[in-house]
XYZ file of C-alpha atoms in Angstrom:
573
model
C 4.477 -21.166 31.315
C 1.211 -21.127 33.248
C -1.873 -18.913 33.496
C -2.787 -18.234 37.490
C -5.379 -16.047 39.354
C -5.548 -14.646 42.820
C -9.498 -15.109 43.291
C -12.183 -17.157 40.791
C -13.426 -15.357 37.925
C -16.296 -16.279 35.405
C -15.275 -17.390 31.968
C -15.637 -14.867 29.459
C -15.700 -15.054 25.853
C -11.909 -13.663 25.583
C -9.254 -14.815 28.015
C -6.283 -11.755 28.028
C -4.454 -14.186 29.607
C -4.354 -17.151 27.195
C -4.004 -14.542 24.635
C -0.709 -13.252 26.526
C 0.627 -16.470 26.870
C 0.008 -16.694 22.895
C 1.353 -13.152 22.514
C 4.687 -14.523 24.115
C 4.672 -17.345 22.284
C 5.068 -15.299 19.547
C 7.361 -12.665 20.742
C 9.885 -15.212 21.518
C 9.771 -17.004 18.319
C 10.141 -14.068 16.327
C 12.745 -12.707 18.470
C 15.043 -15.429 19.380
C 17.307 -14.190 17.258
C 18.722 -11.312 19.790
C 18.077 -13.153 22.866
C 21.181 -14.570 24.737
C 19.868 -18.883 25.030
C 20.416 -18.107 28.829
C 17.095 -16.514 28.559
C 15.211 -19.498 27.232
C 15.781 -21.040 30.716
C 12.866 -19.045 32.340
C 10.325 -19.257 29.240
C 8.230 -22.020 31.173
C 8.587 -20.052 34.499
C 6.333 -17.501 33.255
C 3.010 -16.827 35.081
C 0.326 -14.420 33.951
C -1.951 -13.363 37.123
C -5.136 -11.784 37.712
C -6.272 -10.619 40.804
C -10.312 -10.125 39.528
C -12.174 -10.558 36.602
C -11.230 -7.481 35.132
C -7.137 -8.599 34.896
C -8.406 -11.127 32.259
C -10.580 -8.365 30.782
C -9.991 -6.338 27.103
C -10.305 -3.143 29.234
C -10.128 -0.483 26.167
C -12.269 0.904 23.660
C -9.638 -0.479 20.878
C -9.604 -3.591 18.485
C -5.573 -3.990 18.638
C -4.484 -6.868 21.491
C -2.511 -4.698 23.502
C -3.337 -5.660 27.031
C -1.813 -9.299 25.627
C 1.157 -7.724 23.962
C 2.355 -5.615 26.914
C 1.145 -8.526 29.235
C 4.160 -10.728 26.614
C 6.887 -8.002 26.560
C 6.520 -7.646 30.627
C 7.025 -11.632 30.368
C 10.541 -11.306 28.612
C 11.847 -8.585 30.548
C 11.373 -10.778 33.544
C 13.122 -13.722 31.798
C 15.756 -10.966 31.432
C 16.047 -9.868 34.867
C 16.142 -13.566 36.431
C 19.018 -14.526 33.607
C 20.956 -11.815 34.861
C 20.137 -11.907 38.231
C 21.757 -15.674 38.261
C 25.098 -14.482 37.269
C 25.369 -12.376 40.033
C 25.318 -14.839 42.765
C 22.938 -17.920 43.449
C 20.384 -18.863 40.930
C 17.406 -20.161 42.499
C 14.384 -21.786 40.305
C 12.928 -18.286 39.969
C 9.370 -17.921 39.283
C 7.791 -14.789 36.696
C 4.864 -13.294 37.140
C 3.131 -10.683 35.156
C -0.097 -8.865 37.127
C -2.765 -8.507 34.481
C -4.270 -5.747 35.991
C -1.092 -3.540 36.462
C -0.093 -3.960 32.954
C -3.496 -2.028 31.724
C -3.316 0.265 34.396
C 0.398 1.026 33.166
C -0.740 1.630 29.520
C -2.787 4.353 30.787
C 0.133 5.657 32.966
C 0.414 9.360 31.951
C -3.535 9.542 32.047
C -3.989 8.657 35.970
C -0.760 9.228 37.710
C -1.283 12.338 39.590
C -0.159 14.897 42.111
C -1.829 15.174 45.460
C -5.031 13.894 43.354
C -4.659 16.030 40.538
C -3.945 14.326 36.847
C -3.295 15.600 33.425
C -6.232 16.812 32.688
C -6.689 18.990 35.868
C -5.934 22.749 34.985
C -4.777 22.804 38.496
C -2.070 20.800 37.603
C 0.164 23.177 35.610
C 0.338 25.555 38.605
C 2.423 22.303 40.577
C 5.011 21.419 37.506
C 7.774 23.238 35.885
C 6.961 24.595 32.410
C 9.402 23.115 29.968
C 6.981 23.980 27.382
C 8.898 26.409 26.215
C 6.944 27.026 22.807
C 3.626 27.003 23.979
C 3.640 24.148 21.874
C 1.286 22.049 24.880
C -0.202 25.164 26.498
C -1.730 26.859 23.727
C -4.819 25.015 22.723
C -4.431 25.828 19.023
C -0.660 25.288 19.052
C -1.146 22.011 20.270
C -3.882 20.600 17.573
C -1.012 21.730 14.940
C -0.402 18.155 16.049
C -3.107 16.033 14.548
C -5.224 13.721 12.161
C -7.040 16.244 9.342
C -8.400 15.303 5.569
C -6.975 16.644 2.766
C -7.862 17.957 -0.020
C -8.569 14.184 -1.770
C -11.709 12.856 -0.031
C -10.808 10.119 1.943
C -7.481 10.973 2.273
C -5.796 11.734 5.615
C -2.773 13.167 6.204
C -0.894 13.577 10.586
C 0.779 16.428 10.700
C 2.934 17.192 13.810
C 4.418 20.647 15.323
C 6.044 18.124 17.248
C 7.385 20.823 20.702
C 7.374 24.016 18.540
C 4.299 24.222 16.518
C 5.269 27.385 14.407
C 7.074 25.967 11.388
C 4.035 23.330 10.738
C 1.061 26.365 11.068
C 2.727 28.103 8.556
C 3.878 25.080 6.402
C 0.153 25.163 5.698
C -0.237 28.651 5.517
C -1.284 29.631 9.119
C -0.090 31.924 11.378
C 1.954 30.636 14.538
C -0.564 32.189 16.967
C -4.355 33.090 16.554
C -4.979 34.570 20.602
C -8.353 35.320 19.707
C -8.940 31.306 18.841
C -9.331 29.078 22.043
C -12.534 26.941 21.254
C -11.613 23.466 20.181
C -14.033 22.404 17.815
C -12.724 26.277 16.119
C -9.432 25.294 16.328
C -9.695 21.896 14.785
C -11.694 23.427 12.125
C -9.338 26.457 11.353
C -6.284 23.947 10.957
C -8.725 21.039 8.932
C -9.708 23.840 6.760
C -6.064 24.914 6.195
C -4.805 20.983 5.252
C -7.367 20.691 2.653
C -5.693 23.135 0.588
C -3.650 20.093 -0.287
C -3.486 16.650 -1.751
C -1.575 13.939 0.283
C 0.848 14.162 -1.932
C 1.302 18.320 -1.629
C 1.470 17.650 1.935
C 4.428 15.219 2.309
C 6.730 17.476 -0.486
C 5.777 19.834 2.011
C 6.919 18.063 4.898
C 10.115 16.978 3.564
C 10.841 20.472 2.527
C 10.068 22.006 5.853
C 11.732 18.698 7.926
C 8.666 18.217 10.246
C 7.102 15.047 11.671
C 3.866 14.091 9.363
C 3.076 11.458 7.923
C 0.791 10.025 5.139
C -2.489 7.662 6.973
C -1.963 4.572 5.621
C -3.512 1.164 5.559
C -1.509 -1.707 7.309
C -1.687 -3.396 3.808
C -0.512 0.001 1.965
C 2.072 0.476 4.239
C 3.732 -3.453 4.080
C 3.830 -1.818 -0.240
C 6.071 0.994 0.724
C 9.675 0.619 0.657
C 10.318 1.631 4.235
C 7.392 -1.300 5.030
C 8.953 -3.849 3.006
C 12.575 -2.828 4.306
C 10.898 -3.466 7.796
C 9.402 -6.885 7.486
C 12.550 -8.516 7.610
C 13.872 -6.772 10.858
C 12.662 -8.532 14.490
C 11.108 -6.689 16.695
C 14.606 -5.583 18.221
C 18.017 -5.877 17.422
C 21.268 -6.539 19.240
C 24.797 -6.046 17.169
C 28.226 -5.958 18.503
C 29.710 -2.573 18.212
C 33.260 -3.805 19.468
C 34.467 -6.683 20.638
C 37.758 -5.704 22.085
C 36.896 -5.138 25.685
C 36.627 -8.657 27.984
C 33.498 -9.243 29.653
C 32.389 -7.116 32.546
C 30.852 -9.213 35.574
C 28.598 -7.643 38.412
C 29.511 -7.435 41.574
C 27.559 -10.100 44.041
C 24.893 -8.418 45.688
C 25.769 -6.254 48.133
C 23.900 -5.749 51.281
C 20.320 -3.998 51.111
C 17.700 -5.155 48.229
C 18.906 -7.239 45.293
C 17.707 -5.674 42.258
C 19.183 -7.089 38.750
C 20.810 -4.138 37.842
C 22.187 -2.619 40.464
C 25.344 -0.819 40.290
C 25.164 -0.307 36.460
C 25.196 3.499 35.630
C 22.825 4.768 32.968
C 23.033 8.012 30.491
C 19.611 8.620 29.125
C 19.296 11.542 26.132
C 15.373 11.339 25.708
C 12.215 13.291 25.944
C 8.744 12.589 26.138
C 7.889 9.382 26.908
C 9.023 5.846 24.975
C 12.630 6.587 25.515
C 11.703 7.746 29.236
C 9.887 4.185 29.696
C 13.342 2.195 28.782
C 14.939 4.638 31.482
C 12.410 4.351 34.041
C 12.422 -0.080 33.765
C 15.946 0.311 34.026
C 15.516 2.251 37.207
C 13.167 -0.299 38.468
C 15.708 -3.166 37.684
C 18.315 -1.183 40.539
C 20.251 0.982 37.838
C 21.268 4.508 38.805
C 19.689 6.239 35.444
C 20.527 9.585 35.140
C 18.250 11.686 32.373
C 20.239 14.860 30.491
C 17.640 17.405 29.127
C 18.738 20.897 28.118
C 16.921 23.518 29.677
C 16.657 25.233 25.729
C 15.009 21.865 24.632
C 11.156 21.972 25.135
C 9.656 18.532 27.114
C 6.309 17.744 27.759
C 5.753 19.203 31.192
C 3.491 16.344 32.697
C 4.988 13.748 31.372
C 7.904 13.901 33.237
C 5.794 13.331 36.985
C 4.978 9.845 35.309
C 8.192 8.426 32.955
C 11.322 10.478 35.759
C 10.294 7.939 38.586
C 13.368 6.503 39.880
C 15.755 8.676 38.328
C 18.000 11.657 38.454
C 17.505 14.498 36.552
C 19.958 16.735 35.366
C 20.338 19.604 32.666
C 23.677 19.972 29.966
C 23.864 21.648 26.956
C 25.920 19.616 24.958
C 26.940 22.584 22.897
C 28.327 24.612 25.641
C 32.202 23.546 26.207
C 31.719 23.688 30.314
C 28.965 20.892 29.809
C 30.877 18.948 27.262
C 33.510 18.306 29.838
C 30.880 17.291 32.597
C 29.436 15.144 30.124
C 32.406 13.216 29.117
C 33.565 12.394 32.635
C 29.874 11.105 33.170
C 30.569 8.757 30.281
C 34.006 7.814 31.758
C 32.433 4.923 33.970
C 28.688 5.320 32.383
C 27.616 1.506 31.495
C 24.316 2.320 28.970
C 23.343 5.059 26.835
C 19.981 5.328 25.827
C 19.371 7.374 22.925
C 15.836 8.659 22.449
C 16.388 10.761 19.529
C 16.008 10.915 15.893
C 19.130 8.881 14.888
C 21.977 11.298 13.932
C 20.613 14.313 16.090
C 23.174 12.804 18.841
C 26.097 11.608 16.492
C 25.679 15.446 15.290
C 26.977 16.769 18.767
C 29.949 14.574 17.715
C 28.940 11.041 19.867
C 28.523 8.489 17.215
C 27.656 5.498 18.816
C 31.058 4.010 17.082
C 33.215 6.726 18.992
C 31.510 5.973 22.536
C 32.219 2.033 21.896
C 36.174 3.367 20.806
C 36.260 5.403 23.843
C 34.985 2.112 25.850
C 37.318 0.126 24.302
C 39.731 2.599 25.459
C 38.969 2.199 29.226
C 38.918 -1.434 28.833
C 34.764 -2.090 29.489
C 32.485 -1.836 26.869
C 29.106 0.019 26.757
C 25.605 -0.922 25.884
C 24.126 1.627 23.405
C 20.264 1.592 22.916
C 18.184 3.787 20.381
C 14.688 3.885 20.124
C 13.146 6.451 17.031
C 9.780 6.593 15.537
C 10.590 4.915 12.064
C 13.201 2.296 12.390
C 15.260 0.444 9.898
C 18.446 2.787 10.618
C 20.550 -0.666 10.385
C 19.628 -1.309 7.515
C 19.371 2.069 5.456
C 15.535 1.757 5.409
C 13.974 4.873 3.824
C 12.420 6.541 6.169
C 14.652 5.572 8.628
C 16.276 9.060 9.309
C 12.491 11.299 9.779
C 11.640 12.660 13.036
C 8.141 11.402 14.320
C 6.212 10.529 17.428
C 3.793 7.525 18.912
C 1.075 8.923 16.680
C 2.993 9.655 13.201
C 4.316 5.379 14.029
C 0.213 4.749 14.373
C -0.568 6.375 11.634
C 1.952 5.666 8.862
C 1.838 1.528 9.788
C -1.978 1.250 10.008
C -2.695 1.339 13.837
C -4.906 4.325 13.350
C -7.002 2.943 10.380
C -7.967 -0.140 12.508
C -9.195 1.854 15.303
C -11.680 3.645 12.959
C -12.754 0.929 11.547
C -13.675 -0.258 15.083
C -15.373 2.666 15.483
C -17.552 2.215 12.723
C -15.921 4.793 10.723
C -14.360 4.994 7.212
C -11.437 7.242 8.253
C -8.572 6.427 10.901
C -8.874 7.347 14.762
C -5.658 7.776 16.644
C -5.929 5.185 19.681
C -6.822 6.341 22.972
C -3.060 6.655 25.686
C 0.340 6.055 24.867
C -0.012 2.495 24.448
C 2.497 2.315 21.518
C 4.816 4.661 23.676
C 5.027 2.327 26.724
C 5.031 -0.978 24.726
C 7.837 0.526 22.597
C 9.604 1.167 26.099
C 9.051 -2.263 27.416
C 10.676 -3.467 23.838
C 13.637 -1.276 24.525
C 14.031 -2.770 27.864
C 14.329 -6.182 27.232
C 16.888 -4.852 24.209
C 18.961 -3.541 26.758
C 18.931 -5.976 28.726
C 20.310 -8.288 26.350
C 22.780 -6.469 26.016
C 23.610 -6.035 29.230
C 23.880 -9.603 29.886
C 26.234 -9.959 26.808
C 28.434 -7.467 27.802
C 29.102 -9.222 31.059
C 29.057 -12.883 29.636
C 30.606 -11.854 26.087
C 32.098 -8.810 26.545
C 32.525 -5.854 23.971
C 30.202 -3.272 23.336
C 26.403 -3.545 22.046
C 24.051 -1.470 19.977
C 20.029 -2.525 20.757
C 17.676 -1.410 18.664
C 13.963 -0.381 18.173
C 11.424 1.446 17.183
C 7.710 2.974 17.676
C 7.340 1.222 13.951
C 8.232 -1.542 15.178
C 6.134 -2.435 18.175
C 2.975 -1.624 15.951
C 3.955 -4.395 13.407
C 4.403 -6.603 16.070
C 1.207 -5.922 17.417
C -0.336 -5.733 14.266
C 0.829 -9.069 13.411
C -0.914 -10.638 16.577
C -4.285 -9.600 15.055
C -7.772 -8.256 16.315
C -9.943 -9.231 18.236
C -12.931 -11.854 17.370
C -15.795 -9.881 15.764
C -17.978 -11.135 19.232
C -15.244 -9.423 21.337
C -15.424 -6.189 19.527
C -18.989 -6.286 19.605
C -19.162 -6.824 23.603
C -16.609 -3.795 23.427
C -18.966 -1.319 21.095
C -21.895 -2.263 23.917
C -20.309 -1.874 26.503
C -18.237 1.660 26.437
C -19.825 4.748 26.544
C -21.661 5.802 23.380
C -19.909 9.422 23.912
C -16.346 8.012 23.098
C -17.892 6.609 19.732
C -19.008 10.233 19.043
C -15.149 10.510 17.924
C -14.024 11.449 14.613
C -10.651 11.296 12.602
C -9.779 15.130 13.169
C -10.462 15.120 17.566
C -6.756 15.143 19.581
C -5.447 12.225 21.626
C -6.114 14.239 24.272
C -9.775 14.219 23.973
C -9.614 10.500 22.769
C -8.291 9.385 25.709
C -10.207 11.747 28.303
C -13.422 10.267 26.426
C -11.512 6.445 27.345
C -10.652 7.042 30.574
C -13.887 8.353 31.633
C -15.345 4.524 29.979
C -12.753 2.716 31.549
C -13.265 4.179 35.197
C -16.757 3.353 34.895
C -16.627 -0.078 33.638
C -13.177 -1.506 35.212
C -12.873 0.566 39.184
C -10.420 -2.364 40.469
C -7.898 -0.690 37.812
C -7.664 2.246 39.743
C -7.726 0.397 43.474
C -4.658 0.802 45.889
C -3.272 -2.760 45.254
C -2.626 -1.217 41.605
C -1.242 1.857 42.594
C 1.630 3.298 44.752
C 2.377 6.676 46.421
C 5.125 8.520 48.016
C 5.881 11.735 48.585
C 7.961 14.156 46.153
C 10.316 16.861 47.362
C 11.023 17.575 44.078
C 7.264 18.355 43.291
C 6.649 19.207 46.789
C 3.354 16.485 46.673
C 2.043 13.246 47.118
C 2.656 11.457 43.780
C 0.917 8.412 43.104
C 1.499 6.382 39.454
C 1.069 2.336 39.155
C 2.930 -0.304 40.541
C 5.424 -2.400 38.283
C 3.672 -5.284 37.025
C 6.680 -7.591 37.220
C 7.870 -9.741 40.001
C 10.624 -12.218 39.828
C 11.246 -14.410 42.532
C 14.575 -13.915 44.661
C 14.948 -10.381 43.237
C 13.512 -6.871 44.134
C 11.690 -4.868 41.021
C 10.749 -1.130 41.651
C 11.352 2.289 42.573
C 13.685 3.655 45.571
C 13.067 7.515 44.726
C 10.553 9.157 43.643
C 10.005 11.334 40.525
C 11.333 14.691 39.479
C 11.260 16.903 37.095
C 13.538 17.674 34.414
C 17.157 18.955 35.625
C 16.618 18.748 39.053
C 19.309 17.290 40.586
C 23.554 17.617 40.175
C 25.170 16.275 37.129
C 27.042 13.665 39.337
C 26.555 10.200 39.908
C 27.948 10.398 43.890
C 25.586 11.002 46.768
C 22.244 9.787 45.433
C 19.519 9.233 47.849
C 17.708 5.871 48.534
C 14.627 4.922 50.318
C 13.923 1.422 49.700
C 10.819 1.323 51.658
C 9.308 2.195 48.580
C 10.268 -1.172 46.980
C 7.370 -3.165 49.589
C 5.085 -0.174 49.381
């Protein structure tokens, strides 16, 4: 493994590149365990680029190496995707490279990737996307803090709760009405729901919680949380797993490479059942890798509308109800030759609807070629009966339970948790998931049966928590350097405004993150716009990695996987 540049840059105090190379390092020692040996061949292949000083940069506001860890996790997949790519035809020496600069810009992906200019944070915006917010649960201001950090009635105490895409039944789990129109400023509406979750103790609050079956969470210390059960339960579990499910089917091989772009993947048909955005991210590498993913939503299940511009690139979208018995039949003969399920879901919500992950392998086994089954939930642990292994929760309610939040206020100077500005522990969870199925992809076709991968948002932060923070000097050059205004934050302000706050400091500091050689546009039909998001950070030599159609919303296109259109321009854009 080697660390490269495109153009001379000063030393700086902190290298993100030596630290990535560290960071993988230590991902594959403590994962080793699920990886096929096939993918050792490629560790020393590895090559972490920068095309300015800024690649080898800490770009955020945030004491937590994720730059390095994402930087690590891109690393693997691409040992991955050249491992498989060799069985498929000739296997070249193939070198890895990771683009420093695209990984941060990808961190931040739901924060600049925009619509004919127009981001997230643009009212404008909502006027150009669908609204699958069906609860007002995004849309309405007040609604949406239901979601959030607040004291409780124990100074010093802290307590996430989470409306998750509904809102009502956690406003009035603390005794507030689902809707207040006449309440739309946000320093109001933080203040209203504060006020209402210090009427409780910590304690009062998760009873309360359990009772009601919603998505909070206690605040906890990294060192409280390791006391837990759950957290003990944890710390022997890898950062991913990989289990047989069956072994009864014989290996499946690809097909050479057919004529057009060789991506790793291609051919391989992929069922994804997620929402929001770390399950998405597994779909949308898959896509990248040549896979035909197709994404089921159910037009009576809420989504995040935006989100869907940045984590549906490359895919199809289509829309089932897996309760109706017309769907149910169009869904099993989608399964019939379907290669991976990804399950983005609290685990059992999808075994519920009667597809336990042991019936799909039976029904594999059936056809004669296994399946590759990955889950990714907020708590992890389901393997092994861990406590909490069966609650809903979301990127935040995994920062906040494992200690993630706690060190980001302490950064700040503060003696209360922060949540951390973007989705960082959403996309890194993706990228985990990723290389998860990939491994099992390759064992399929090598080993055959059928695989189970899996991970969690829990998880990645105990990985990344394990790699450290930063030196006290680098945190220091960070607290000078950012805008005072985004240390004006408190425990009780949304990730919304946390990350607007970022952004803003990032822009200003780090421009060559948003430059054209970072991102990529084409044009939607779907959206009816110029999308533009960032480019993959991978490249692995003799193989193409990206995009050949651009995204979509939610249950756009036919539930078939026949007649899907290409343009694989895209993939040298």
């Amino acid at each position: 493994m080697a660390v490269g540049q495109l153009e001379t840059a000063l030393p700086r105090v902190h290298s993100v590149s030596e630290g990535a190379k560290d960071a993988f390092n230590h991902l594959w020692e403590s994962t080793k365990t699920e990886l096929p040996m096939a993918f050792l061949k490629y560790f020393e292949q590895v090559l972490f680029l920068k095309y300015s000083r800024t690649g080898d940069t800490v770009c955020f506001p945030c004491p937590l190496r994720e730059q390095e860890t994402v930087a690590a996790l891109k690393a693997l997949e691409g040992c991955a995707a050249a491992a498989i790519a060799d069985i498929r035809g000739t296997a070249p020496k193939r070198a890895i490279s990771v683009t420093l600069e695209r990984v941060t810009s990808f961190l931040m992906s739901t924060y600049i990737t925009n619509i004919d200019g127009l981001d997230k944070c643009n009212p404008k915006t909502k006027e150009r996307i669908p609204d699958t917010d069906l609860n007002q649960a995004q849309s309405n201001l007040y609604r949406r803090l239901s979601a959030g950090l607040y004291e409780t009635r124990n100074r010093g105490e802290f307590y996430h709760i989470h409306g998750s895409l509904e809102a009502t039944t956690t406003l009035n789990m603390i005794g507030l009405p689902a809707f207040l129109p006449d309440l739309t400023n946000y320093r109001d509406c933080i203040d209203t729901i504060e006020g209402a979750v210090r009427r409780f103790s910590g304690a009062e609050l998760e009873k309360l919680n359990g009772e009601y079956r919603q998505a909070g969470v206690p605040v906890l210390t990294n060192e409280k949380y390791k006391k837990t059960r759950h957290g003990q339960a944890m710390e022997s579990l890898p950062l991913f797993t990989v289990q047989p499910l069956g072994t009864d089917t014989p290996p499946v091989p690809f097909a050479e490479f057919a004529k057009g772009p060789n991506q790793c993947l291609q051919g391989l048909r992929v069922i994804e059942l997620c929402r929001v955005i770390a399950g998405p991210t597994i779909g949308r590498s898959l896509a990248a890798h040549g896979a035909s993913v197709l994404k089921i939503t159910s037009s009576q299940l809420p989504d995040v509308p935006f989100f869907q511009l940045d984590v549906n690139t490359g895919k199809h979208t289509t829309s089932l109800n897996l309760k109706n018995a017309d769907d149910i039949e169009i869904f099993e003969s989608l399964l019939e030759t379907a290669d991976v399920i990804i399950d983005g879901y609290r685990p059992g919500v999808i075994a519920s609807l009667g597809y336990r992950s042991e019936d799909l392998a039976a029904k594999a086994a059936h056809r004669g070629r296994g399946i590759v089954y990955v889950t990714e939930d907020c708590f992890g642990g389901s393997e092994k009966g861990a406590e909490w292994a069966g609650r809903p929760g979301w990127q935040q309610i995994a920062d906040c339970v494992t200690g993630v939040a706690w060190e980001q206020g302490r950064f700040m100077g503060l003696n209360e948790p922060v949540i951390p500005p973007f989705p960082m522990s959403d996309y890194g969870t993706g990228c985990v998931g990723t290389i998860a199925a990939l491994s099992g992809i390759y064992r399929r076709a090598t080993e055959g049966g059928s695989w189970i991968c899996r991970t969690s948002l829990s998880q990645y932060d105990i990985f990344l928590l394990s790699l450290g923070t930063y030196p006290t000097d680098v945190q220091d050059q960070l607290r000078r350097e950012h805008k005072a205004h985004f240390f004006e934050l408190r425990h009780n302000d949304s990730v919304d405004e946390i990350s607007q706050r970022a952004l803003a400091s990032v822009r200003h500091l780090h421009p060559t993150l948003f430059a054209d050689n970072i991102m990529q546009s084409a044009y939607s039909e779907a959206y009816s716009g110029v999308v533009t998001w960032p480019k993959e950070p991978l490249e692995v030599e003799g193989i193409k990695i990206g995009h050949v159609r651009p995204t979509r919303p939610n249950g756009y296109d036919k539930p078939s996987w026949e007649d899907w259109e290409s343009d694989v321009t895209l993939l040298d854009a």
